[in-house]
XYZ file of C-alpha atoms in Angstrom:
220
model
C 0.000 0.000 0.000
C 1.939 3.188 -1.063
C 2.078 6.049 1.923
C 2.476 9.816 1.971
C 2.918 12.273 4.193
C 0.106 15.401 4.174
C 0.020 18.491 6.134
C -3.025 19.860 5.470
C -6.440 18.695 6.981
C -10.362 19.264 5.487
C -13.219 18.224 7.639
C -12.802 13.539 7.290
C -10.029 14.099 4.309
C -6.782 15.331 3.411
C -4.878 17.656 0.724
C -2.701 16.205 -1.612
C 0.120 17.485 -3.290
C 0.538 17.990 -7.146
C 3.239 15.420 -6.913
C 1.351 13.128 -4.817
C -1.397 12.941 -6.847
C 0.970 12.861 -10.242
C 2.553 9.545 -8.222
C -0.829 7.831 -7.130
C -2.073 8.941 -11.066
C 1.435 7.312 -12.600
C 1.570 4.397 -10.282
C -2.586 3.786 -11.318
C -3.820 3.129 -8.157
C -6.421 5.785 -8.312
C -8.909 3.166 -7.054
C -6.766 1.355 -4.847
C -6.281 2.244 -0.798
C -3.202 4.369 0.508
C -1.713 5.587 3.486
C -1.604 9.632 4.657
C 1.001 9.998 7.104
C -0.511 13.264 8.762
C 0.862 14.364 12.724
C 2.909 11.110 13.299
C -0.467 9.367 12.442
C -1.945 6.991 10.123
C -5.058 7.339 8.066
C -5.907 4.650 5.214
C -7.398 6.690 2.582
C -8.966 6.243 -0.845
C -8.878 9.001 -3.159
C -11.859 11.259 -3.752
C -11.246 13.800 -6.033
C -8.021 16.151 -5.533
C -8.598 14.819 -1.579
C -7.624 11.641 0.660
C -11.028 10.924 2.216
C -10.435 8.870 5.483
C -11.588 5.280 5.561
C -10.016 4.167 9.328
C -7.258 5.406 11.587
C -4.245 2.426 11.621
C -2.399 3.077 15.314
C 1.225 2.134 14.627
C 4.323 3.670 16.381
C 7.282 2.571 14.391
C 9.592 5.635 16.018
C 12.303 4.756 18.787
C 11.499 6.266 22.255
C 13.732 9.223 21.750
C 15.949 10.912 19.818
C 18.600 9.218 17.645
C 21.009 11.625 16.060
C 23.672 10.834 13.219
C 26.063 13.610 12.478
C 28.215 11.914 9.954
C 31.615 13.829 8.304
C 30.824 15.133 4.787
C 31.606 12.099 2.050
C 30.834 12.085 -1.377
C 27.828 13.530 -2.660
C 26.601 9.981 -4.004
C 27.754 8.582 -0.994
C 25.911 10.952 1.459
C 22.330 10.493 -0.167
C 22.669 6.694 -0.044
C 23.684 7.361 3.782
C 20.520 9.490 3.837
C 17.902 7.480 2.673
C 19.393 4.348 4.644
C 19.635 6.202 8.092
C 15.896 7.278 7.822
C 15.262 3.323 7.274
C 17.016 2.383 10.472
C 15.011 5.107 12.940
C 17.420 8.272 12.511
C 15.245 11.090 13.731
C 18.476 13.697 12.742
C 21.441 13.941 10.470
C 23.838 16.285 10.850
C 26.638 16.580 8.335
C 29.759 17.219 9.747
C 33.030 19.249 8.629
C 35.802 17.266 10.029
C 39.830 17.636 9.536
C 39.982 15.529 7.202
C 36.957 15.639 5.357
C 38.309 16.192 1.490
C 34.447 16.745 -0.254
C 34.161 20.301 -0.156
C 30.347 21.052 1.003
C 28.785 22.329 -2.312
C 28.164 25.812 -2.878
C 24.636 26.127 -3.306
C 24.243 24.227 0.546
C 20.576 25.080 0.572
C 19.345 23.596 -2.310
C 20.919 20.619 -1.328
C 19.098 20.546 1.927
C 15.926 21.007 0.311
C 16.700 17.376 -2.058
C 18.289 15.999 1.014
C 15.321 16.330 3.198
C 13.184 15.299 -0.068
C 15.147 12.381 -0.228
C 14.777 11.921 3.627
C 11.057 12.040 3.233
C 10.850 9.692 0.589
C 12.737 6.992 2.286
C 10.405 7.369 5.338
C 7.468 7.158 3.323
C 8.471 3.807 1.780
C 9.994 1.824 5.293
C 6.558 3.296 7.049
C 8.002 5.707 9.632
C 5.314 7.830 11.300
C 7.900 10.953 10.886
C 10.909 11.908 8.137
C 14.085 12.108 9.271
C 15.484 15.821 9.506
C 18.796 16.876 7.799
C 20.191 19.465 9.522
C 22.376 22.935 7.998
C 26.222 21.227 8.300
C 27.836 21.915 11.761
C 31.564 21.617 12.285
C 33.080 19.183 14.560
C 33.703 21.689 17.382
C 29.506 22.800 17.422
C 28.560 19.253 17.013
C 30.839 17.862 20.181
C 29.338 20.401 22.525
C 25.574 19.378 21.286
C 23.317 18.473 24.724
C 22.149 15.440 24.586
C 22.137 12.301 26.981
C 24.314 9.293 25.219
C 27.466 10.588 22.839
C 29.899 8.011 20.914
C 32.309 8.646 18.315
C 33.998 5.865 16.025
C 37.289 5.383 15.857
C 39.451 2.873 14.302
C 42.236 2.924 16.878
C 40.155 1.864 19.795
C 40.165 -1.416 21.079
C 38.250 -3.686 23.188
C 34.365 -5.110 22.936
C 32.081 -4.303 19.899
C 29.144 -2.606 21.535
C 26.078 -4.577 20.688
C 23.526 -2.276 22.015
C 23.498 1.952 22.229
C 20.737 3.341 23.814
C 18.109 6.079 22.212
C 18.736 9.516 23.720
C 21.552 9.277 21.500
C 24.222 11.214 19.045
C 26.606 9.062 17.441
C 29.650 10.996 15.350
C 31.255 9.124 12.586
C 34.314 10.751 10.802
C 35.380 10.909 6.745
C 37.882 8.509 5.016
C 40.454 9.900 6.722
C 39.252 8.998 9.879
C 39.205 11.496 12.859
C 42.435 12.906 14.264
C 43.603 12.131 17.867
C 43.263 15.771 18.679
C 39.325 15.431 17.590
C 39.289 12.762 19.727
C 40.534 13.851 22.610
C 38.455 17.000 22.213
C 34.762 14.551 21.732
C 35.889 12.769 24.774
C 36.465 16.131 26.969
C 32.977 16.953 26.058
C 31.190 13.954 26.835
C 31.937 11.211 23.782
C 32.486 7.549 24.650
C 35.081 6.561 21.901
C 33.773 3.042 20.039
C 35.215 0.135 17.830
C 33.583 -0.955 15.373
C 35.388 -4.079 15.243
C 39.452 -5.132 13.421
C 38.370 -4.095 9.795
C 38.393 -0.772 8.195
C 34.806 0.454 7.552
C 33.636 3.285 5.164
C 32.367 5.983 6.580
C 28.141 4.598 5.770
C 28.742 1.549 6.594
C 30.433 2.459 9.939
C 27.040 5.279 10.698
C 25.011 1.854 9.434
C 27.088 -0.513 11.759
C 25.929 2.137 14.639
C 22.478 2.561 13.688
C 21.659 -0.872 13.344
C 22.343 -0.921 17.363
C 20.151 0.913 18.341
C 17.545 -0.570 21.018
């Protein structure tokens, strides 16, 4: 059953988009049920009109209980969006993108129009793994904002740490994962003055998704 978000509420239906009703008119399911994602609540709909008149409320939570933050060094461009759409799959209520030392992807210049596709692409992705709420990208922070963020649980990822693989993190959570490059030890140091619990992620070297999807997928 395809789902999309709404924002906008009339009497027992809701508004759709011109794109959402150019998907549900290309995908031909004009007479088939859908889901409106409206308030962190879903509706199963059928389509009346331009409108989504309400058939039944479905009560599904599919959020963690509390926040779950990502703030991941710049990568490639390609690279980033994949990281996007799979940390919205795997609960990620934020994602911060980070400048680090040794980030070597220059942010690009026109920032905010790539905030506008990344939280398109954000949505999207929450739409289709049924998450009552998209995943926010946030304006890029550098390392020295993101470390002093407030929040209850902080890990960063380094590759020279030993000892145990974590197999759980808790929600409440902002986990910092660094470019190619790695972090240096003077970011280090600095994350753990301010709170960060430095993290293996196990002997090999992991790219910098699949190290924010090796943390992710830990989550309680």
């Amino acid at each position: 059953m395809f789902r999309f978000f709404v924002n906008e509420k009339e009497g027992n239906s809701f508004v759709l988009s011109n794109e959402t009703l150019k998907h549900i008119r290309v995908a031909r399911v004009e007479k088939e049920p859908f889901i409106c994602i409206y308030k962190e609540q879903f509706f199963k709909c059928k389509l009346n009109g331009n409108l989504a008149e309400v058939i039944e409320e479905i009560k599904e939570d599919h959020e963690f209980n509390g926040e779950v933050i990502l703030a991941a060094s710049f990568i490639d461009t390609k690279r980033f969006e994949w990281l996007i759409q799979k940390a919205t799959e795997l609960g990620a209520t934020k994602l911060i993108p980070v400048v680090s030392n040794n980030v070597s992807k220059k942010l690009p210049h026109d920032i905010d129009k790539k905030l506008d596709r990344w939280n398109q692409i954000a949505l999207n992705a929450a739409e289709q793994s049924f998450r009552n709420k998209p995943m926010v990208v946030a304006k890029p922070q550098n390392f020295n904002e993101v470390i002093k963020m407030n929040i209850s649980n902080k890990f960063i990822a380094h590759e020279k740490e030993n000892g145990i693989v974590k197999q759980s993190f808790p929600t409440n959570s902002l986990f910092l994962v660094g470019p190619e490059g790695g972090f240096t030890e003077t970011e280090v140091k600095e994350a753990n003055s301010n709170g960060f619990e430095t993290v293996t992620l196990g002997k090999r070297i992991l790219r910098a998704e699949t190290a924010s999807m090796f943390m992710l997928a830990r989550v309680n």
